[in-house]
Each structure stands twice: as structure tokens, then as C-alpha cells.
Amino acid sequence: MLTLTNNDITLQQSASDKTTAIKAIAKQLTDNGLVAEQYVTGMLNREKQNSTFLGNGIAIPHGTTDTRDLVNKTGVVVHHFPEGVNWGDGNVAYVAIGIAAKSDEHLGILKQLTKVLSADDVEGKLKQAKTKDDIIKLLNGEVQFEADFNPALIHLNFPATDMIQMSAVAGGLLKNSGSVESQFVAELVTKEVTHLGNGLWLVSGDQGVKRSAMSILTTSEACEYKGLPVKAVIAIAACNDSHRTLLNTISQLVFEQQQTKIFTSTAAELVALFSGSVQQVSVDGDNVATFKIQNAHGLHARPSAMLVATVKKYKSAIKVSNIDGENKFVDAKSLMKVIGLGVKHGNSLQFTAEGPDAKEALVGIGEAIASGLSEG
């Protein structure tokens, strides 16, 4: 796990162009003992091969594969440019993360960083950061942008027979995840629940909450509350505004009278419903293909960029999942999302395509992967 310290971060920097910025970052990597002085040449050459701009005001300059012998120790330095730096093609970087990596362990660094930096409003908060601690908290994910919701926070067909039991178990899921303390569960069982219609109920609390999160509990038993059927309970723990997007989804379901989706879906389908991602796809048509990554160092920034460039040639909506990783589908046209998959040598990627050129897209993607994505 990457651990950032104050020595890794330089605030309030300015640069006339990205070359100047990269040279300053390379000097910091050298001064911190992470790389040899000549590593800057690899960083500049890497930038000539393909831009290291990720999006959302973030760039990740780093060396080429043939300059890894100049790396003494894996690590990063972060430079903050509040006025922005022109990174080419109309892109402006406000934060540049210089990476030194001896082998594919940097994929873990990229995965951690892209997960944090792909969240909404990170760019704005990084631009406005005033202290090194502000930067560290943002990059370490200590600032919550999305409420927690995952399969561990879902329990389907629990044999509950009354509302108090339902609320207690839903609160227990949140406690077991580390999002709340016992105080929250105690509050939840005394709170008045809200009927959302069609057997769906909502309960929430803010006592003893450490991270905003949501849990869902469905029952396999005949259960009623105040004479109305109980099929599922949604419990929300809130300590910031990150749960708002979850509430918006719930409101949309109620508006469309689709409450039954909550207690008729699988855990994976529920996660997909609230994340807006594709989790379930057909595997018996021509819209799915799986390819193994043979690149010696996995999908680091350059081959990831080449893959995304290939995908963007097609009109179809294309998703990709790392079968050997979290097996979660993401937008294959987003460089940050692709890098965030943390794909290593030998991992298998599953692609799904929907659109007018879906079959052609999967063939083209397979050919690009087979060619090595510019690495042979």
C-alpha cells in the first residue's frame, strides 16, 4: 500500500509548460532518492510516446520501461499547480503525480490513485488544497466522495419476521463494515421507518457514523409493519453528503414504481443499480469477448492509453472487467477507469459491446491486445 508523506508533496507550484513541470518533478524524485538523475530523460521520452494526462486535471508523468533500472525505490511525488499547466491537446493539469516504479508494483499505485482521483469533485478540491495534509487526505481516500455500498452490505432473504429485527440486522451490516458504531444500531431500532411503497421501507441515522454508507436487507418471511407488507429495508448512515446519489436512485425507483427491483435483484445487480455500472451481461451472444494480457508489466499507463484509444474508435458502448481482479465492469473509454483495474501480466479482460459496430469493436480490441498495445 502506497503511503504518502509530507516529503512527497510540493504545493503551490507553477510551470510554463509540461516539460518544465516534468523536469521539476524528476528533480524531486531524485532528491528523495527514488531515482537516478538520468531518469528525467525517460520521463520526457515517455511523454513524447503518449500523453500521461489522465483527465480531471490530473497527470501521472513517469519513465519508460527501459529506464526502470534507474529506479532505486518505488514511490511517488506530487506537485500541485493551482494555476494549471498546459499538458497538450487542450488538457490542463492541476496535480501531477510523478511515479518511480521498478516493476509492475506501480500498477497497485495507479489503481489506488485512479480510484481516488476518478471520484466527482476531486479535481476541484485538489485545485483548492492549501496544505500538504489536504492533498494526503484526498489521495489516500480519507475524504469520502461516494457512500459505501457493496455486496457485504447486502443480505438477501433473511428470515426476519418484524421491523425491529429488520432494522437491527440492516444496522448490523453497516457496523460489521466499519461504517458505524454500536450507537448507530441502537438508534436505528428506535427510529420511525418510512414506507416507500410496494413493501420497501427506509430508515436512516447519523449517530455513531464514521463513513456514509447504505445497507439493504430483504426478508424471506411474511412480514408486516403497521398493517403494511415488508419486503425489504434500506438503511442509510450519513455523516456527509456522499449518500445523496444513493437517495436520488431510490427516489427515481419510487417515482417509477420500481420498488420491487430492490427485493427481486441479486446482490451484484443491486450494486450495479446504485453504481450505474454494468455488472450482468449476456455471454451467449456476439457482444462479449475475453482476452488475456501478455504485456510483461501489465497495463501500465502507456498500453492502457493505447487500449482506450482503440476502444474510442468505435461508436458502441464498451465495458471491460478484470476477471482476475475485482471483476467489476467499467467504461473502457475512460483511461482512469482502465488503469484503475490494476491489470497485471496474465490477467484476463472481459469486454462487452452494445451498439452498431459491437462485433467489429471486439475484433479490433482483440487484435490490438494481441499486438501488444504498442509494446510488441
GROMACS .gro file of C-alpha atoms in nm:
model
  376
    1MET     CA    1   0.000   0.000   0.000
    2LEU     CA    2   0.133   0.340  -0.100
    3THR     CA    3   0.186   0.574   0.194
    4LEU     CA    4   0.219   0.943   0.120
    5THR     CA    5   0.415   1.171   0.350
    6ASN     CA    6   0.472   1.547   0.358
    7ASN     CA    7   0.813   1.491   0.190
    8ASP     CA    8   0.633   1.358  -0.121
    9ILE     CA    9   0.429   1.672  -0.179
   10THR     CA   10   0.521   2.016  -0.311
   11LEU     CA   11   0.245   2.277  -0.303
   12GLN     CA   12   0.177   2.599  -0.493
   13GLN     CA   13   0.398   2.521  -0.793
   14SER     CA   14   0.391   2.693  -1.132
   15ALA     CA   15   0.530   2.588  -1.471
   16SER     CA   16   0.520   2.745  -1.816
   17ASP     CA   17   0.467   2.405  -1.983
   18LYS     CA   18   0.461   2.034  -1.910
   19THR     CA   19   0.830   1.986  -1.992
   20THR     CA   20   0.924   2.233  -1.719
   21ALA     CA   21   0.683   2.063  -1.481
   22ILE     CA   22   0.821   1.716  -1.556
   23LYS     CA   23   1.180   1.830  -1.501
   24ALA     CA   24   1.085   1.974  -1.162
   25ILE     CA   25   0.909   1.651  -1.067
   26ALA     CA   26   1.207   1.442  -1.181
   27LYS     CA   27   1.435   1.654  -0.963
   28GLN     CA   28   1.209   1.588  -0.664
   29LEU     CA   29   1.218   1.213  -0.734
   30THR     CA   30   1.598   1.235  -0.749
   31ASP     CA   31   1.628   1.447  -0.435
   32ASN     CA   32   1.411   1.196  -0.249
   33GLY     CA   33   1.650   0.916  -0.352
   34LEU     CA   34   1.389   0.731  -0.557
   35VAL     CA   35   1.564   0.754  -0.896
   36ALA     CA   36   1.897   0.831  -1.059
   37GLU     CA   37   1.942   1.174  -1.213
   38GLN     CA   38   1.917   1.036  -1.568
   39TYR     CA   39   1.560   0.916  -1.504
   40VAL     CA   40   1.432   1.253  -1.626
   41THR     CA   41   1.523   1.152  -1.982
   42GLY     CA   42   1.294   0.850  -1.957
   43MET     CA   43   1.013   1.068  -1.823
   44LEU     CA   44   1.043   1.312  -2.113
   45ASN     CA   45   1.065   1.029  -2.368
   46ARG     CA   46   0.760   0.865  -2.214
   47GLU     CA   47   0.567   1.189  -2.258
   48LYS     CA   48   0.666   1.202  -2.626
   49GLN     CA   49   0.532   0.849  -2.679
   50ASN     CA   50   0.191   0.922  -2.532
   51SER     CA   51   0.050   1.188  -2.303
   52THR     CA   52   0.037   1.095  -1.935
   53PHE     CA   53  -0.266   1.318  -1.880
   54LEU     CA   54  -0.539   1.108  -1.718
   55GLY     CA   55  -0.825   1.355  -1.712
   56ASN     CA   56  -0.995   1.554  -1.436
   57GLY     CA   57  -0.693   1.785  -1.420
   58ILE     CA   58  -0.450   1.504  -1.331
   59ALA     CA   59  -0.130   1.384  -1.498
   60ILE     CA   60   0.099   1.097  -1.397
   61PRO     CA   61   0.441   1.153  -1.558
   62HIS     CA   62   0.677   0.854  -1.529
   63GLY     CA   63   0.967   0.685  -1.706
   64THR     CA   64   0.981   0.432  -1.987
   65THR     CA   65   1.020   0.057  -1.933
   66ASP     CA   66   1.387   0.072  -2.038
   67THR     CA   67   1.467   0.326  -1.764
   68ARG     CA   68   1.342   0.111  -1.477
   69ASP     CA   69   1.700   0.019  -1.392
   70LEU     CA   70   1.738   0.385  -1.290
   71VAL     CA   71   1.476   0.344  -1.018
   72ASN     CA   72   1.621   0.292  -0.673
   73LYS     CA   73   1.292   0.256  -0.489
   74THR     CA   74   0.925   0.260  -0.585
   75GLY     CA   75   0.747   0.578  -0.483
   76VAL     CA   76   0.576   0.897  -0.596
   77VAL     CA   77   0.598   1.273  -0.561
   78VAL     CA   78   0.302   1.505  -0.601
   79HIS     CA   79   0.326   1.859  -0.740
   80HIS     CA   80   0.035   2.095  -0.701
   81PHE     CA   81  -0.024   2.356  -0.972
   82PRO     CA   82  -0.316   2.578  -0.862
   83GLU     CA   83  -0.294   2.784  -1.183
   84GLY     CA   84  -0.271   2.475  -1.401
   85VAL     CA   85  -0.018   2.352  -1.657
   86ASN     CA   86  -0.092   2.305  -2.027
   87TRP     CA   87  -0.044   1.930  -2.080
   88GLY     CA   88  -0.122   1.941  -2.452
   89ASP     CA   89  -0.433   1.878  -2.661
   90GLY     CA   90  -0.626   2.136  -2.460
   91ASN     CA   91  -0.572   1.948  -2.133
   92VAL     CA   92  -0.481   2.134  -1.815
   93ALA     CA   93  -0.318   1.956  -1.520
   94TYR     CA   94  -0.359   2.093  -1.171
   95VAL     CA   95  -0.194   1.798  -0.999
   96ALA     CA   96   0.095   1.595  -1.141
   97ILE     CA   97   0.194   1.270  -0.973
   98GLY     CA   98   0.546   1.161  -1.064
   99ILE     CA   99   0.587   0.784  -1.044
  100ALA     CA  100   0.903   0.580  -0.997
  101ALA     CA  101   0.849   0.203  -1.022
  102LYS     CA  102   1.096  -0.085  -1.052
  103SER     CA  103   0.845  -0.334  -1.196
  104ASP     CA  104   0.468  -0.388  -1.209
  105GLU     CA  105   0.420  -0.295  -0.843
  106HIS     CA  106   0.336   0.051  -0.977
  107LEU     CA  107   0.006  -0.091  -1.102
  108GLY     CA  108  -0.108  -0.101  -0.740
  109ILE     CA  109  -0.009   0.264  -0.705
  110LEU     CA  110  -0.202   0.357  -1.019
  111LYS     CA  111  -0.504   0.158  -0.907
  112GLN     CA  112  -0.513   0.334  -0.571
  113LEU     CA  113  -0.466   0.678  -0.722
  114THR     CA  114  -0.717   0.638  -1.004
  115LYS     CA  115  -0.985   0.509  -0.771
  116VAL     CA  116  -0.950   0.826  -0.564
  117LEU     CA  117  -0.899   1.069  -0.849
  118SER     CA  118  -1.191   0.944  -1.059
  119ALA     CA  119  -1.442   1.049  -0.794
  120ASP     CA  120  -1.656   1.353  -0.858
  121ASP     CA  121  -1.519   1.693  -0.747
  122VAL     CA  122  -1.169   1.562  -0.663
  123GLU     CA  123  -1.023   1.797  -0.922
  124GLY     CA  124  -1.186   2.100  -0.765
  125LYS     CA  125  -1.074   2.006  -0.417
  126LEU     CA  126  -0.717   1.939  -0.531
  127LYS     CA  127  -0.701   2.278  -0.704
  128GLN     CA  128  -0.816   2.447  -0.385
  129ALA     CA  129  -0.593   2.249  -0.148
  130LYS     CA  130  -0.397   2.470   0.091
  131THR     CA  131  -0.190   2.224   0.294
  132LYS     CA  132   0.001   1.904   0.238
  133ASP     CA  133  -0.240   1.727   0.471
  134ASP     CA  134  -0.526   1.832   0.240
  135ILE     CA  135  -0.351   1.659  -0.050
  136ILE     CA  136  -0.264   1.349   0.151
  137LYS     CA  137  -0.620   1.303   0.276
  138LEU     CA  138  -0.759   1.342  -0.074
  139LEU     CA  139  -0.515   1.099  -0.235
  140ASN     CA  140  -0.546   0.845   0.048
  141GLY     CA  141  -0.923   0.840   0.010
  142GLU     CA  142  -0.984   0.984   0.356
  143VAL     CA  143  -1.221   1.239   0.203
  144GLN     CA  144  -1.535   1.047   0.115
  145PHE     CA  145  -1.694   1.128  -0.219
  146GLU     CA  146  -1.915   0.823  -0.261
  147ALA     CA  147  -2.111   0.648   0.011
  148ASP     CA  148  -2.009   0.286   0.072
  149PHE     CA  149  -2.230   0.023  -0.087
  150ASN     CA  150  -2.106  -0.321  -0.185
  151PRO     CA  151  -2.215  -0.689  -0.163
  152ALA     CA  152  -2.104  -0.710   0.202
  153LEU     CA  153  -2.373  -0.452   0.283
  154ILE     CA  154  -2.649  -0.664   0.128
  155HIS     CA  155  -2.830  -0.957   0.291
  156LEU     CA  156  -3.099  -1.122   0.081
  157ASN     CA  157  -3.380  -1.344   0.211
  158PHE     CA  158  -3.301  -1.306   0.581
  159PRO     CA  159  -3.568  -1.487   0.792
  160ALA     CA  160  -3.691  -1.173   0.969
  161THR     CA  161  -4.048  -1.154   1.094
  162ASP     CA  162  -4.073  -0.798   1.231
  163MET     CA  163  -3.947  -0.447   1.158
  164ILE     CA  164  -3.726  -0.415   1.466
  165GLN     CA  165  -3.537  -0.726   1.362
  166MET     CA  166  -3.506  -0.596   1.007
  167SER     CA  167  -3.368  -0.260   1.123
  168ALA     CA  168  -3.127  -0.424   1.367
  169VAL     CA  169  -2.983  -0.659   1.106
  170ALA     CA  170  -2.956  -0.380   0.846
  171GLY     CA  171  -2.772  -0.171   1.104
  172GLY     CA  172  -2.553  -0.469   1.191
  173LEU     CA  173  -2.439  -0.494   0.829
  174LEU     CA  174  -2.323  -0.132   0.848
  175LYS     CA  175  -2.149  -0.194   1.180
  176ASN     CA  176  -1.971  -0.503   1.050
  177SER     CA  177  -1.838  -0.300   0.758
  178GLY     CA  178  -1.681  -0.048   0.996
  179SER     CA  179  -1.902   0.236   0.876
  180VAL     CA  180  -2.085   0.284   1.206
  181GLU     CA  181  -2.053   0.210   1.576
  182SER     CA  182  -2.295   0.031   1.810
  183GLN     CA  183  -2.458   0.364   1.888
  184PHE     CA  184  -2.594   0.378   1.535
  185VAL     CA  185  -2.757   0.035   1.556
  186ALA     CA  186  -2.918   0.128   1.887
  187GLU     CA  187  -3.056   0.444   1.728
  188LEU     CA  188  -3.180   0.263   1.420
  189VAL     CA  189  -3.411   0.020   1.604
  190THR     CA  190  -3.586   0.313   1.772
  191LYS     CA  191  -3.625   0.527   1.459
  192GLU     CA  192  -3.952   0.555   1.270
  193VAL     CA  193  -3.919   0.388   0.932
  194THR     CA  194  -4.057   0.541   0.613
  195HIS     CA  195  -4.274   0.337   0.378
  196LEU     CA  196  -4.165   0.384   0.017
  197GLY     CA  197  -4.443   0.169  -0.124
  198ASN     CA  198  -4.473  -0.187  -0.257
  199GLY     CA  199  -4.314  -0.338   0.053
  200LEU     CA  200  -4.000  -0.122   0.052
  201TRP     CA  201  -3.903   0.071   0.368
  202LEU     CA  202  -3.631   0.325   0.451
  203VAL     CA  203  -3.461   0.401   0.782
  204SER     CA  204  -3.164   0.628   0.848
  205GLY     CA  205  -2.948   0.768   1.126
  206ASP     CA  206  -2.649   0.990   1.195
  207GLN     CA  207  -2.539   0.883   1.542
  208GLY     CA  208  -2.206   0.699   1.564
  209VAL     CA  209  -2.146   0.720   1.188
  210LYS     CA  210  -1.782   0.707   1.071
  211ARG     CA  211  -1.847   0.680   0.696
  212SER     CA  212  -2.163   0.735   0.496
  213ALA     CA  213  -2.295   0.401   0.374
  214MET     CA  214  -2.609   0.209   0.281
  215SER     CA  215  -2.724  -0.145   0.352
  216ILE     CA  216  -3.014  -0.345   0.210
  217LEU     CA  217  -3.194  -0.631   0.381
  218THR     CA  218  -3.472  -0.841   0.228
  219THR     CA  219  -3.681  -1.096   0.414
  220SER     CA  220  -3.787  -1.445   0.317
  221GLU     CA  221  -4.074  -1.447   0.567
  222ALA     CA  222  -4.423  -1.298   0.569
  223CYS     CA  223  -4.358  -0.973   0.749
  224GLU     CA  224  -4.580  -0.671   0.817
  225TYR     CA  225  -4.544  -0.333   0.985
  226LYS     CA  226  -4.848  -0.125   1.078
  227GLY     CA  227  -5.059  -0.350   0.861
  228LEU     CA  228  -4.842  -0.300   0.552
  229PRO     CA  229  -4.618  -0.564   0.390
  230VAL     CA  230  -4.241  -0.556   0.448
  231LYS     CA  231  -4.027  -0.698   0.170
  232ALA     CA  232  -3.704  -0.502   0.214
  233VAL     CA  233  -3.545  -0.235   0.432
  234ILE     CA  234  -3.286   0.015   0.319
  235ALA     CA  235  -3.070   0.159   0.598
  236ILE     CA  236  -2.862   0.472   0.538
  237ALA     CA  237  -2.586   0.602   0.763
  238ALA     CA  238  -2.497   0.963   0.688
  239CYS     CA  239  -2.209   1.180   0.808
  240ASN     CA  240  -2.164   1.385   0.490
  241ASP     CA  241  -2.341   1.444   0.159
  242SER     CA  242  -2.193   1.145  -0.023
  243HIS     CA  243  -2.515   0.943   0.021
  244ARG     CA  244  -2.714   1.186  -0.193
  245THR     CA  245  -2.661   0.992  -0.516
  246LEU     CA  246  -2.797   0.678  -0.348
  247LEU     CA  247  -3.105   0.870  -0.236
  248ASN     CA  248  -3.152   1.000  -0.588
  249THR     CA  249  -3.159   0.644  -0.721
  250ILE     CA  250  -3.408   0.541  -0.454
  251SER     CA  251  -3.629   0.840  -0.537
  252GLN     CA  252  -3.621   0.751  -0.905
  253LEU     CA  253  -3.724   0.392  -0.829
  254VAL     CA  254  -4.018   0.515  -0.619
  255PHE     CA  255  -4.122   0.764  -0.886
  256GLU     CA  256  -4.121   0.490  -1.149
  257GLN     CA  257  -4.293   0.244  -0.912
  258GLN     CA  258  -3.998   0.006  -0.947
  259GLN     CA  259  -3.951  -0.072  -0.577
  260THR     CA  260  -3.969  -0.444  -0.649
  261LYS     CA  261  -3.622  -0.422  -0.808
  262ILE     CA  262  -3.478  -0.398  -0.457
  263PHE     CA  263  -3.610  -0.736  -0.342
  264THR     CA  264  -3.604  -0.925  -0.672
  265SER     CA  265  -3.243  -0.847  -0.775
  266THR     CA  266  -2.922  -1.028  -0.692
  267ALA     CA  267  -2.654  -0.857  -0.483
  268ALA     CA  268  -2.448  -0.789  -0.796
  269GLU     CA  269  -2.749  -0.637  -0.971
  270LEU     CA  270  -2.818  -0.413  -0.672
  271VAL     CA  271  -2.460  -0.285  -0.669
  272ALA     CA  272  -2.488  -0.219  -1.041
  273LEU     CA  273  -2.823  -0.044  -0.995
  274PHE     CA  274  -2.681   0.205  -0.745
  275SER     CA  275  -2.342   0.250  -0.910
  276GLY     CA  276  -2.474   0.292  -1.262
  277SER     CA  277  -2.226   0.030  -1.388
  278VAL     CA  278  -2.291  -0.284  -1.591
  279GLN     CA  279  -2.245  -0.597  -1.380
  280GLN     CA  280  -2.451  -0.858  -1.561
  281VAL     CA  281  -2.405  -0.921  -1.931
  282SER     CA  282  -2.512  -1.185  -2.179
  283VAL     CA  283  -2.244  -1.443  -2.255
  284ASP     CA  284  -2.419  -1.630  -2.532
  285GLY     CA  285  -2.417  -1.361  -2.800
  286ASP     CA  286  -2.154  -1.184  -3.008
  287ASN     CA  287  -2.130  -0.890  -2.769
  288VAL     CA  288  -1.886  -1.048  -2.522
  289ALA     CA  289  -1.519  -1.138  -2.565
  290THR     CA  290  -1.235  -1.226  -2.328
  291PHE     CA  291  -0.865  -1.160  -2.390
  292LYS     CA  292  -0.554  -1.237  -2.186
  293ILE     CA  293  -0.299  -0.961  -2.133
  294GLN     CA  294   0.050  -1.074  -2.230
  295ASN     CA  295   0.232  -0.744  -2.167
  296ALA     CA  296   0.523  -0.820  -1.935
  297HIS     CA  297   0.435  -0.536  -1.698
  298GLY     CA  298   0.059  -0.548  -1.738
  299LEU     CA  299  -0.149  -0.249  -1.837
  300HIS     CA  300   0.054   0.041  -1.708
  301ALA     CA  301  -0.021   0.387  -1.841
  302ARG     CA  302   0.108   0.352  -2.198
  303PRO     CA  303  -0.063   0.026  -2.304
  304SER     CA  304  -0.375   0.137  -2.116
  305ALA     CA  305  -0.379   0.456  -2.323
  306MET     CA  306  -0.335   0.254  -2.643
  307LEU     CA  307  -0.622   0.025  -2.543
  308VAL     CA  308  -0.851   0.319  -2.469
  309ALA     CA  309  -0.753   0.484  -2.798
  310THR     CA  310  -0.855   0.165  -2.979
  311VAL     CA  311  -1.186   0.143  -2.796
  312LYS     CA  312  -1.269   0.506  -2.872
  313LYS     CA  313  -1.261   0.434  -3.245
  314TYR     CA  314  -1.596   0.260  -3.214
  315LYS     CA  315  -1.943   0.404  -3.162
  316SER     CA  316  -2.063   0.118  -2.942
  317ALA     CA  317  -2.081   0.144  -2.565
  318ILE     CA  318  -1.798  -0.080  -2.443
  319LYS     CA  319  -1.739  -0.207  -2.089
  320VAL     CA  320  -1.443  -0.404  -1.956
  321SER     CA  321  -1.381  -0.611  -1.644
  322ASN     CA  322  -1.064  -0.764  -1.499
  323ILE     CA  323  -1.179  -1.120  -1.436
  324ASP     CA  324  -0.873  -1.184  -1.220
  325GLY     CA  325  -0.929  -0.865  -1.019
  326GLU     CA  326  -1.246  -0.721  -0.872
  327ASN     CA  327  -1.443  -0.843  -1.176
  328LYS     CA  328  -1.635  -0.516  -1.195
  329PHE     CA  329  -1.723  -0.365  -1.530
  330VAL     CA  330  -1.609  -0.010  -1.608
  331ASP     CA  331  -1.622   0.220  -1.910
  332ALA     CA  332  -1.350   0.100  -2.148
  333LYS     CA  333  -1.329   0.451  -2.299
  334SER     CA  334  -1.209   0.601  -1.968
  335LEU     CA  335  -0.832   0.585  -1.920
  336MET     CA  336  -0.862   0.637  -1.546
  337LYS     CA  337  -1.112   0.352  -1.514
  338VAL     CA  338  -0.899   0.114  -1.723
  339ILE     CA  339  -0.581   0.189  -1.527
  340GLY     CA  340  -0.784   0.151  -1.209
  341LEU     CA  341  -0.847  -0.216  -1.295
  342GLY     CA  342  -0.486  -0.290  -1.195
  343VAL     CA  343  -0.430  -0.536  -1.480
  344LYS     CA  344  -0.115  -0.747  -1.445
  345HIS     CA  345   0.059  -0.986  -1.684
  346GLY     CA  346  -0.161  -1.290  -1.742
  347ASN     CA  347  -0.485  -1.128  -1.625
  348SER     CA  348  -0.793  -1.181  -1.843
  349LEU     CA  349  -1.015  -0.892  -1.952
  350GLN     CA  350  -1.377  -0.943  -2.048
  351PHE     CA  351  -1.527  -0.686  -2.286
  352THR     CA  352  -1.893  -0.626  -2.363
  353ALA     CA  353  -2.010  -0.409  -2.651
  354GLU     CA  354  -2.352  -0.275  -2.737
  355GLY     CA  355  -2.410  -0.069  -3.049
  356PRO     CA  356  -2.395  -0.060  -3.428
  357ASP     CA  357  -2.034  -0.179  -3.452
  358ALA     CA  358  -2.019  -0.404  -3.144
  359LYS     CA  359  -1.884  -0.714  -3.322
  360GLU     CA  360  -1.629  -0.510  -3.516
  361ALA     CA  361  -1.519  -0.340  -3.195
  362LEU     CA  362  -1.449  -0.666  -3.014
  363VAL     CA  363  -1.247  -0.795  -3.309
  364GLY     CA  364  -1.044  -0.472  -3.320
  365ILE     CA  365  -0.983  -0.478  -2.945
  366GLY     CA  366  -0.864  -0.837  -2.963
  367GLU     CA  367  -0.623  -0.755  -3.244
  368ALA     CA  368  -0.484  -0.457  -3.051
  369ILE     CA  369  -0.427  -0.667  -2.738
  370ALA     CA  370  -0.269  -0.946  -2.940
  371SER     CA  371  -0.028  -0.695  -3.096
  372GLY     CA  372   0.092  -0.591  -2.751
  373LEU     CA  373  -0.067  -0.245  -2.735
  374SER     CA  374   0.246  -0.077  -2.877
  375GLU     CA  375   0.482  -0.294  -2.668
  376GLY     CA  376   0.514  -0.587  -2.908
   0.00000   0.00000   0.00000
